[in-house]
JSON list of C-alpha atoms in Angstrom, two decimals:
[
{"chain": "A", "resi": 257, "resn": "MET", "atom": "CA", "xyz": [39.80, -10.00, -40.61]},
{"chain": "A", "resi": 258, "resn": "THR", "atom": "CA", "xyz": [41.90, -7.17, -41.34]},
{"chain": "A", "resi": 259, "resn": "ALA", "atom": "CA", "xyz": [45.53, -5.51, -38.95]},
{"chain": "A", "resi": 260, "resn": "GLY", "atom": "CA", "xyz": [42.88, -2.52, -38.96]},
{"chain": "A", "resi": 261, "resn": "ALA", "atom": "CA", "xyz": [39.86, -4.29, -37.54]},
{"chain": "A", "resi": 262, "resn": "LEU", "atom": "CA", "xyz": [41.91, -6.70, -35.64]},
{"chain": "A", "resi": 263, "resn": "GLN", "atom": "CA", "xyz": [43.84, -3.98, -34.14]},
{"chain": "A", "resi": 264, "resn": "ARG", "atom": "CA", "xyz": [40.63, -1.42, -33.15]},
{"chain": "A", "resi": 265, "resn": "ALA", "atom": "CA", "xyz": [38.38, -4.80, -31.46]},
{"chain": "A", "resi": 266, "resn": "ILE", "atom": "CA", "xyz": [42.02, -4.47, -28.96]},
{"chain": "A", "resi": 267, "resn": "ARG", "atom": "CA", "xyz": [42.00, -1.66, -28.29]},
{"chain": "A", "resi": 268, "resn": "ARG", "atom": "CA", "xyz": [38.22, -0.95, -27.80]},
{"chain": "A", "resi": 269, "resn": "ALA", "atom": "CA", "xyz": [38.52, -4.12, -25.40]},
{"chain": "A", "resi": 270, "resn": "GLY", "atom": "CA", "xyz": [41.36, -2.83, -23.50]},
{"chain": "A", "resi": 271, "resn": "GLN", "atom": "CA", "xyz": [39.12, -0.18, -22.53]},
{"chain": "A", "resi": 272, "resn": "ARG", "atom": "CA", "xyz": [38.33, 0.13, -19.01]},
{"chain": "A", "resi": 273, "resn": "SER", "atom": "CA", "xyz": [35.57, 3.65, -20.10]},
{"chain": "A", "resi": 274, "resn": "ALA", "atom": "CA", "xyz": [32.85, 5.09, -17.30]},
{"chain": "A", "resi": 275, "resn": "ALA", "atom": "CA", "xyz": [30.33, 5.27, -19.47]},
{"chain": "A", "resi": 276, "resn": "ALA", "atom": "CA", "xyz": [27.74, 2.59, -19.65]},
{"chain": "A", "resi": 277, "resn": "GLU", "atom": "CA", "xyz": [28.93, 1.00, -22.98]},
{"chain": "A", "resi": 278, "resn": "ARG", "atom": "CA", "xyz": [26.09, 0.83, -26.01]},
{"chain": "A", "resi": 279, "resn": "CYS", "atom": "CA", "xyz": [24.65, -1.86, -28.61]},
{"chain": "A", "resi": 280, "resn": "GLY", "atom": "CA", "xyz": [25.82, -0.79, -32.20]},
{"chain": "A", "resi": 281, "resn": "MET", "atom": "CA", "xyz": [22.49, -1.90, -33.40]},
{"chain": "A", "resi": 282, "resn": "CYS", "atom": "CA", "xyz": [19.71, -0.02, -31.65]},
{"chain": "A", "resi": 283, "resn": "ALA", "atom": "CA", "xyz": [21.69, 2.40, -28.87]},
{"chain": "A", "resi": 284, "resn": "GLY", "atom": "CA", "xyz": [20.38, 0.64, -25.92]},
{"chain": "A", "resi": 285, "resn": "PRO", "atom": "CA", "xyz": [22.65, 0.19, -23.28]},
{"chain": "A", "resi": 286, "resn": "VAL", "atom": "CA", "xyz": [24.15, -3.60, -22.47]},
{"chain": "A", "resi": 287, "resn": "GLY", "atom": "CA", "xyz": [25.58, -5.31, -19.73]},
{"chain": "A", "resi": 288, "resn": "PRO", "atom": "CA", "xyz": [29.21, -6.85, -18.62]},
{"chain": "A", "resi": 289, "resn": "GLU", "atom": "CA", "xyz": [28.32, -10.09, -20.25]},
{"chain": "A", "resi": 290, "resn": "HIS", "atom": "CA", "xyz": [26.89, -8.24, -23.58]},
{"chain": "A", "resi": 291, "resn": "ARG", "atom": "CA", "xyz": [27.38, -10.57, -26.83]},
{"chain": "A", "resi": 292, "resn": "HIS", "atom": "CA", "xyz": [30.00, -9.20, -30.41]},
{"chain": "A", "resi": 293, "resn": "VAL", "atom": "CA", "xyz": [28.12, -9.33, -34.31]},
{"chain": "A", "resi": 294, "resn": "TRP", "atom": "CA", "xyz": [31.04, -8.55, -37.37]},
{"chain": "A", "resi": 295, "resn": "ASP", "atom": "CA", "xyz": [30.25, -5.63, -39.21]},
{"chain": "A", "resi": 296, "resn": "GLU", "atom": "CA", "xyz": [31.79, -7.65, -43.04]},
{"chain": "A", "resi": 297, "resn": "GLN", "atom": "CA", "xyz": [31.16, -4.81, -44.32]},
{"chain": "A", "resi": 298, "resn": "ASP", "atom": "CA", "xyz": [32.53, -1.85, -41.91]},
{"chain": "A", "resi": 299, "resn": "GLY", "atom": "CA", "xyz": [35.56, -4.94, -40.86]},
{"chain": "A", "resi": 300, "resn": "GLU", "atom": "CA", "xyz": [34.87, -4.50, -37.00]},
{"chain": "A", "resi": 301, "resn": "LEU", "atom": "CA", "xyz": [33.22, -6.05, -34.39]},
{"chain": "A", "resi": 302, "resn": "MET", "atom": "CA", "xyz": [29.72, -4.73, -32.91]},
{"chain": "A", "resi": 303, "resn": "CYS", "atom": "CA", "xyz": [28.95, -4.81, -29.38]},
{"chain": "A", "resi": 304, "resn": "ALA", "atom": "CA", "xyz": [24.93, -6.25, -29.42]},
{"chain": "A", "resi": 305, "resn": "CYS", "atom": "CA", "xyz": [22.28, -5.87, -26.65]},
{"chain": "A", "resi": 306, "resn": "THR", "atom": "CA", "xyz": [20.36, -9.07, -25.57]},
{"chain": "A", "resi": 307, "resn": "PRO", "atom": "CA", "xyz": [16.74, -8.79, -27.64]},
{"chain": "A", "resi": 308, "resn": "CYS", "atom": "CA", "xyz": [19.47, -7.43, -30.28]},
{"chain": "A", "resi": 309, "resn": "SER", "atom": "CA", "xyz": [22.00, -10.44, -30.36]},
{"chain": "A", "resi": 310, "resn": "LEU", "atom": "CA", "xyz": [19.06, -12.53, -30.93]},
{"chain": "A", "resi": 311, "resn": "LEU", "atom": "CA", "xyz": [17.84, -11.87, -33.97]},
{"chain": "A", "resi": 312, "resn": "PHE", "atom": "CA", "xyz": [21.04, -12.45, -36.00]},
{"chain": "A", "resi": 313, "resn": "GLU", "atom": "CA", "xyz": [20.72, -16.31, -33.86]},
{"chain": "A", "resi": 314, "resn": "ARG", "atom": "CA", "xyz": [19.93, -17.70, -37.63]},
{"chain": "A", "resi": 315, "resn": "GLU", "atom": "CA", "xyz": [22.44, -16.82, -40.39]},
{"chain": "A", "resi": 316, "resn": "ALA", "atom": "CA", "xyz": [20.22, -15.89, -43.23]},
{"chain": "A", "resi": 317, "resn": "ALA", "atom": "CA", "xyz": [18.80, -12.68, -40.41]},
{"chain": "A", "resi": 318, "resn": "GLY", "atom": "CA", "xyz": [22.11, -11.22, -41.24]},
{"chain": "A", "resi": 319, "resn": "ALA", "atom": "CA", "xyz": [21.57, -10.69, -44.61]},
{"chain": "A", "resi": 320, "resn": "GLY", "atom": "CA", "xyz": [25.36, -11.34, -45.67]},
{"chain": "A", "resi": 321, "resn": "ARG", "atom": "CA", "xyz": [26.69, -8.29, -43.33]},
{"chain": "A", "resi": 322, "resn": "TYR", "atom": "CA", "xyz": [26.97, -9.41, -39.85]},
{"chain": "A", "resi": 323, "resn": "GLN", "atom": "CA", "xyz": [27.23, -11.81, -38.48]},
{"chain": "A", "resi": 324, "resn": "LEU", "atom": "CA", "xyz": [26.65, -13.37, -34.92]},
{"chain": "A", "resi": 325, "resn": "VAL", "atom": "CA", "xyz": [30.20, -13.98, -32.81]},
{"chain": "A", "resi": 326, "resn": "PRO", "atom": "CA", "xyz": [28.78, -16.72, -31.15]},
{"chain": "A", "resi": 327, "resn": "ALA", "atom": "CA", "xyz": [28.99, -17.55, -27.46]},
{"chain": "A", "resi": 328, "resn": "GLN", "atom": "CA", "xyz": [30.47, -21.11, -26.55]},
{"chain": "A", "resi": 329, "resn": "GLY", "atom": "CA", "xyz": [34.01, -22.39, -26.86]},
{"chain": "A", "resi": 330, "resn": "ARG", "atom": "CA", "xyz": [35.48, -26.18, -26.88]},
{"chain": "A", "resi": 331, "resn": "PRO", "atom": "CA", "xyz": [39.09, -27.95, -25.64]},
{"chain": "A", "resi": 332, "resn": "LEU", "atom": "CA", "xyz": [41.03, -29.07, -27.89]},
{"chain": "A", "resi": 333, "resn": "THR", "atom": "CA", "xyz": [43.47, -31.92, -28.14]},
{"chain": "A", "resi": 334, "resn": "GLY", "atom": "CA", "xyz": [45.77, -34.00, -30.00]},
{"chain": "A", "resi": 335, "resn": "LEU", "atom": "CA", "xyz": [46.95, -30.37, -32.26]},
{"chain": "A", "resi": 336, "resn": "SER", "atom": "CA", "xyz": [50.26, -28.40, -32.48]},
{"chain": "A", "resi": 337, "resn": "ALA", "atom": "CA", "xyz": [51.34, -24.99, -33.20]},
{"chain": "A", "resi": 338, "resn": "ASP", "atom": "CA", "xyz": [53.99, -26.30, -35.50]},
{"chain": "A", "resi": 339, "resn": "GLU", "atom": "CA", "xyz": [52.57, -28.48, -37.54]},
{"chain": "A", "resi": 340, "resn": "LEU", "atom": "CA", "xyz": [51.66, -24.53, -39.09]},
{"chain": "A", "resi": 341, "resn": "GLY", "atom": "CA", "xyz": [55.16, -23.22, -39.42]},
{"chain": "A", "resi": 342, "resn": "VAL", "atom": "CA", "xyz": [54.57, -20.91, -36.34]},
{"chain": "A", "resi": 343, "resn": "PRO", "atom": "CA", "xyz": [57.28, -20.78, -33.87]},
{"chain": "A", "resi": 344, "resn": "VAL", "atom": "CA", "xyz": [56.15, -19.09, -31.22]},
{"chain": "A", "resi": 345, "resn": "GLY", "atom": "CA", "xyz": [54.05, -20.17, -28.40]},
{"chain": "A", "resi": 346, "resn": "LEU", "atom": "CA", "xyz": [50.87, -18.31, -28.40]},
{"chain": "A", "resi": 347, "resn": "VAL", "atom": "CA", "xyz": [48.82, -17.49, -31.57]},
{"chain": "A", "resi": 348, "resn": "PHE", "atom": "CA", "xyz": [45.00, -17.20, -32.72]},
{"chain": "A", "resi": 349, "resn": "PHE", "atom": "CA", "xyz": [44.08, -18.74, -36.45]},
{"chain": "A", "resi": 350, "resn": "VAL", "atom": "CA", "xyz": [41.14, -16.99, -37.96]},
{"chain": "A", "resi": 351, "resn": "ARG", "atom": "CA", "xyz": [39.29, -17.77, -41.42]},
{"chain": "A", "resi": 352, "resn": "GLN", "atom": "CA", "xyz": [38.74, -15.73, -44.23]},
{"chain": "A", "resi": 353, "resn": "PRO", "atom": "CA", "xyz": [35.61, -16.01, -46.07]},
{"chain": "A", "resi": 354, "resn": "ASP", "atom": "CA", "xyz": [37.97, -16.38, -49.51]},
{"chain": "A", "resi": 355, "resn": "GLY", "atom": "CA", "xyz": [39.16, -19.92, -46.89]},
{"chain": "A", "resi": 356, "resn": "ARG", "atom": "CA", "xyz": [42.99, -18.24, -46.30]},
{"chain": "A", "resi": 357, "resn": "VAL", "atom": "CA", "xyz": [43.39, -18.53, -42.55]},
{"chain": "A", "resi": 358, "resn": "LEU", "atom": "CA", "xyz": [45.16, -15.46, -40.60]},
{"chain": "A", "resi": 359, "resn": "GLY", "atom": "CA", "xyz": [47.77, -16.77, -37.79]},
{"chain": "A", "resi": 360, "resn": "HIS", "atom": "CA", "xyz": [48.24, -13.20, -34.97]},
{"chain": "A", "resi": 361, "resn": "TYR", "atom": "CA", "xyz": [50.80, -13.41, -32.39]},
{"chain": "A", "resi": 362, "resn": "PRO", "atom": "CA", "xyz": [49.44, -11.22, -29.54]},
{"chain": "A", "resi": 363, "resn": "SER", "atom": "CA", "xyz": [52.36, -8.68, -28.06]},
{"chain": "A", "resi": 364, "resn": "PRO", "atom": "CA", "xyz": [52.85, -5.60, -25.52]},
{"chain": "A", "resi": 365, "resn": "LEU", "atom": "CA", "xyz": [52.32, -3.92, -29.00]},
{"chain": "A", "resi": 366, "resn": "GLY", "atom": "CA", "xyz": [48.83, -5.65, -30.39]},
{"chain": "A", "resi": 367, "resn": "THR", "atom": "CA", "xyz": [49.13, -9.07, -33.31]},
{"chain": "A", "resi": 368, "resn": "THR", "atom": "CA", "xyz": [51.59, -9.48, -35.84]},
{"chain": "A", "resi": 369, "resn": "GLU", "atom": "CA", "xyz": [50.07, -11.50, -38.67]},
{"chain": "A", "resi": 370, "resn": "SER", "atom": "CA", "xyz": [51.00, -14.18, -41.32]},
{"chain": "A", "resi": 371, "resn": "GLU", "atom": "CA", "xyz": [49.03, -16.47, -43.59]},
{"chain": "A", "resi": 372, "resn": "ILE", "atom": "CA", "xyz": [49.34, -20.40, -43.56]},
{"chain": "A", "resi": 373, "resn": "ASP", "atom": "CA", "xyz": [50.61, -21.88, -45.94]},
{"chain": "A", "resi": 374, "resn": "ALA", "atom": "CA", "xyz": [47.65, -23.83, -47.91]},
{"chain": "A", "resi": 375, "resn": "ASP", "atom": "CA", "xyz": [48.31, -26.74, -47.74]},
{"chain": "A", "resi": 376, "resn": "ALA", "atom": "CA", "xyz": [49.92, -28.22, -43.99]},
{"chain": "A", "resi": 377, "resn": "TRP", "atom": "CA", "xyz": [46.03, -25.94, -42.21]},
{"chain": "A", "resi": 378, "resn": "ARG", "atom": "CA", "xyz": [44.71, -28.38, -44.21]},
{"chain": "A", "resi": 379, "resn": "ALA", "atom": "CA", "xyz": [46.63, -31.43, -43.08]},
{"chain": "A", "resi": 380, "resn": "VAL", "atom": "CA", "xyz": [45.48, -30.49, -39.46]},
{"chain": "A", "resi": 381, "resn": "GLU", "atom": "CA", "xyz": [42.22, -29.73, -40.43]},
{"chain": "A", "resi": 382, "resn": "ALA", "atom": "CA", "xyz": [41.56, -32.95, -41.66]},
{"chain": "A", "resi": 383, "resn": "ARG", "atom": "CA", "xyz": [42.77, -34.74, -37.38]},
{"chain": "A", "resi": 384, "resn": "SER", "atom": "CA", "xyz": [39.86, -32.41, -36.37]},
{"chain": "A", "resi": 385, "resn": "ALA", "atom": "CA", "xyz": [36.25, -31.97, -36.65]},
{"chain": "A", "resi": 386, "resn": "ALA", "atom": "CA", "xyz": [36.43, -29.00, -34.54]},
{"chain": "A", "resi": 387, "resn": "LEU", "atom": "CA", "xyz": [38.59, -27.39, -37.59]},
{"chain": "A", "resi": 388, "resn": "ALA", "atom": "CA", "xyz": [36.59, -28.53, -40.36]},
{"chain": "A", "resi": 389, "resn": "GLU", "atom": "CA", "xyz": [33.55, -26.10, -39.52]},
{"chain": "A", "resi": 390, "resn": "LEU", "atom": "CA", "xyz": [35.65, -23.54, -37.85]},
{"chain": "A", "resi": 391, "resn": "LYS", "atom": "CA", "xyz": [33.74, -20.03, -38.72]},
{"chain": "A", "resi": 392, "resn": "PRO", "atom": "CA", "xyz": [35.49, -17.79, -40.93]},
{"chain": "A", "resi": 393, "resn": "ARG", "atom": "CA", "xyz": [36.08, -14.56, -39.37]},
{"chain": "A", "resi": 394, "resn": "VAL", "atom": "CA", "xyz": [34.51, -14.46, -35.18]},
{"chain": "A", "resi": 395, "resn": "GLU", "atom": "CA", "xyz": [36.24, -18.02, -34.41]},
{"chain": "A", "resi": 396, "resn": "ALA", "atom": "CA", "xyz": [39.24, -18.36, -34.14]},
{"chain": "A", "resi": 397, "resn": "PHE", "atom": "CA", "xyz": [41.64, -21.62, -32.82]},
{"chain": "A", "resi": 398, "resn": "LEU", "atom": "CA", "xyz": [43.68, -20.85, -30.52]},
{"chain": "A", "resi": 399, "resn": "VAL", "atom": "CA", "xyz": [46.58, -23.04, -28.94]},
{"chain": "A", "resi": 400, "resn": "TRP", "atom": "CA", "xyz": [49.31, -22.13, -25.17]},
{"chain": "A", "resi": 401, "resn": "THR", "atom": "CA", "xyz": [51.85, -23.80, -24.93]},
{"chain": "A", "resi": 402, "resn": "GLY", "atom": "CA", "xyz": [51.73, -23.13, -21.49]},
{"chain": "A", "resi": 403, "resn": "THR", "atom": "CA", "xyz": [54.70, -22.93, -19.06]},
{"chain": "A", "resi": 404, "resn": "PRO", "atom": "CA", "xyz": [57.62, -25.30, -18.37]},
{"chain": "A", "resi": 405, "resn": "ARG", "atom": "CA", "xyz": [55.75, -26.78, -15.72]},
{"chain": "A", "resi": 406, "resn": "GLY", "atom": "CA", "xyz": [52.73, -27.66, -18.47]},
{"chain": "A", "resi": 407, "resn": "GLY", "atom": "CA", "xyz": [49.65, -25.98, -19.25]},
{"chain": "A", "resi": 408, "resn": "GLY", "atom": "CA", "xyz": [49.51, -26.31, -23.11]},
{"chain": "A", "resi": 409, "resn": "GLN", "atom": "CA", "xyz": [46.34, -26.24, -24.75]},
{"chain": "A", "resi": 410, "resn": "GLN", "atom": "CA", "xyz": [44.33, -25.62, -27.72]},
{"chain": "A", "resi": 411, "resn": "TRP", "atom": "CA", "xyz": [40.83, -24.44, -28.05]},
{"chain": "A", "resi": 412, "resn": "VAL", "atom": "CA", "xyz": [38.66, -23.32, -30.89]},
{"chain": "A", "resi": 413, "resn": "VAL", "atom": "CA", "xyz": [36.80, -19.84, -29.45]},
{"chain": "A", "resi": 414, "resn": "PRO", "atom": "CA", "xyz": [34.49, -16.89, -29.82]},
{"chain": "A", "resi": 415, "resn": "VAL", "atom": "CA", "xyz": [37.64, -14.47, -31.86]},
{"chain": "A", "resi": 416, "resn": "ASP", "atom": "CA", "xyz": [36.54, -11.42, -29.35]},
{"chain": "A", "resi": 417, "resn": "ASP", "atom": "CA", "xyz": [38.47, -14.62, -26.64]},
{"chain": "A", "resi": 418, "resn": "CYS", "atom": "CA", "xyz": [41.47, -13.54, -28.37]},
{"chain": "A", "resi": 419, "resn": "PHE", "atom": "CA", "xyz": [40.31, -9.24, -28.64]},
{"chain": "A", "resi": 420, "resn": "ARG", "atom": "CA", "xyz": [40.65, -8.90, -24.82]},
{"chain": "A", "resi": 421, "resn": "LEU", "atom": "CA", "xyz": [43.77, -11.87, -24.45]},
{"chain": "A", "resi": 422, "resn": "VAL", "atom": "CA", "xyz": [45.28, -9.92, -26.60]},
{"chain": "A", "resi": 423, "resn": "ALA", "atom": "CA", "xyz": [44.86, -6.78, -24.17]},
{"chain": "A", "resi": 424, "resn": "LEU", "atom": "CA", "xyz": [45.74, -8.05, -20.53]},
{"chain": "A", "resi": 425, "resn": "ILE", "atom": "CA", "xyz": [49.08, -9.05, -22.67]},
{"chain": "A", "resi": 426, "resn": "ARG", "atom": "CA", "xyz": [49.20, -4.86, -23.86]},
{"chain": "A", "resi": 427, "resn": "GLN", "atom": "CA", "xyz": [47.63, -3.60, -20.33]},
{"chain": "A", "resi": 428, "resn": "HIS", "atom": "CA", "xyz": [50.54, -6.09, -18.36]},
{"chain": "A", "resi": 429, "resn": "TRP", "atom": "CA", "xyz": [53.75, -6.96, -20.14]},
{"chain": "A", "resi": 430, "resn": "THR", "atom": "CA", "xyz": [56.30, -5.40, -18.58]},
{"chain": "A", "resi": 431, "resn": "GLY", "atom": "CA", "xyz": [60.26, -5.38, -20.09]},
{"chain": "A", "resi": 432, "resn": "MET", "atom": "CA", "xyz": [61.56, -7.41, -22.45]},
{"chain": "A", "resi": 433, "resn": "SER", "atom": "CA", "xyz": [59.96, -10.78, -21.85]},
{"chain": "A", "resi": 434, "resn": "GLY", "atom": "CA", "xyz": [57.30, -9.70, -20.43]},
{"chain": "A", "resi": 435, "resn": "GLY", "atom": "CA", "xyz": [58.04, -10.10, -16.75]},
{"chain": "A", "resi": 436, "resn": "SER", "atom": "CA", "xyz": [55.69, -13.29, -14.57]},
{"chain": "A", "resi": 437, "resn": "ALA", "atom": "CA", "xyz": [52.14, -10.47, -13.76]},
{"chain": "A", "resi": 438, "resn": "VAL", "atom": "CA", "xyz": [51.68, -11.24, -17.89]},
{"chain": "A", "resi": 439, "resn": "TRP", "atom": "CA", "xyz": [52.14, -14.93, -17.61]},
{"chain": "A", "resi": 440, "resn": "ARG", "atom": "CA", "xyz": [49.96, -15.22, -14.34]},
{"chain": "A", "resi": 441, "resn": "GLU", "atom": "CA", "xyz": [47.39, -13.24, -17.07]},
{"chain": "A", "resi": 442, "resn": "ILE", "atom": "CA", "xyz": [47.84, -16.09, -18.98]},
{"chain": "A", "resi": 443, "resn": "ALA", "atom": "CA", "xyz": [47.87, -18.68, -17.00]},
{"chain": "A", "resi": 444, "resn": "GLY", "atom": "CA", "xyz": [44.33, -17.12, -15.33]},
{"chain": "A", "resi": 445, "resn": "PHE", "atom": "CA", "xyz": [43.09, -16.11, -18.23]},
{"chain": "A", "resi": 446, "resn": "PHE", "atom": "CA", "xyz": [43.30, -20.05, -20.13]},
{"chain": "A", "resi": 447, "resn": "ASP", "atom": "CA", "xyz": [41.49, -21.03, -16.67]},
{"chain": "A", "resi": 448, "resn": "ASP", "atom": "CA", "xyz": [38.61, -19.25, -17.62]},
{"chain": "A", "resi": 449, "resn": "LEU", "atom": "CA", "xyz": [38.03, -20.06, -20.86]},
{"chain": "A", "resi": 450, "resn": "GLY", "atom": "CA", "xyz": [38.01, -23.83, -18.89]},
{"chain": "A", "resi": 451, "resn": "ARG", "atom": "CA", "xyz": [35.70, -22.27, -16.64]},
{"chain": "A", "resi": 452, "resn": "ARG", "atom": "CA", "xyz": [33.00, -21.24, -19.51]},
{"chain": "A", "resi": 453, "resn": "HIS", "atom": "CA", "xyz": [34.02, -23.97, -21.85]},
{"chain": "A", "resi": 454, "resn": "GLY", "atom": "CA", "xyz": [34.80, -26.35, -19.89]},
{"chain": "A", "resi": 455, "resn": "ARG", "atom": "CA", "xyz": [38.22, -27.75, -18.93]},
{"chain": "A", "resi": 456, "resn": "PRO", "atom": "CA", "xyz": [40.44, -30.35, -21.77]},
{"chain": "A", "resi": 457, "resn": "PRO", "atom": "CA", "xyz": [40.65, -33.74, -20.83]},
{"chain": "A", "resi": 458, "resn": "GLY", "atom": "CA", "xyz": [43.60, -33.95, -18.20]},
{"chain": "A", "resi": 459, "resn": "ASN", "atom": "CA", "xyz": [43.87, -30.35, -17.79]},
{"chain": "A", "resi": 460, "resn": "ASP", "atom": "CA", "xyz": [41.11, -30.75, -14.04]}
]
């Protein structure tokens, strides 16, 4: 996923337009909880209505161009971004079709990214079947170290969840450190992941 494609998706996730969103395939209206499809040719996410998203449930249906973003995420345990040479407390990793893995670091300006050392990634991946099965482009390994009082979590999530997180940070960040509001929003985002995808062990 290129930086340009990521930034376009983040901008769309953060917009609050009065006009109804439309399906990128058929131009029909979509509801607030709609799915997304990755367009490999144009390098961007498209909104998908329910009928169109059902067409891409089978991987071969996209003919190598379109890939449906999964609807479900799952919590992980026992992994750390420290092993991947990442010094920050909030990061998500996306596998590329060529096998490279890019780390994306949310900020009030969007994201910065860097390529993860292949040997380091393989070492972490070897301990997690979920990471070994991570779908290129459309799934992400999301890591949050939490607050000083706890709350560290690791997830495999649909990549559009990560875009929503970055848009949330851009919207609520204030000052140099972000301010208390943005950290409450981040904690709320992870609480929502737990409600939708199942809570991590020990976070009930």
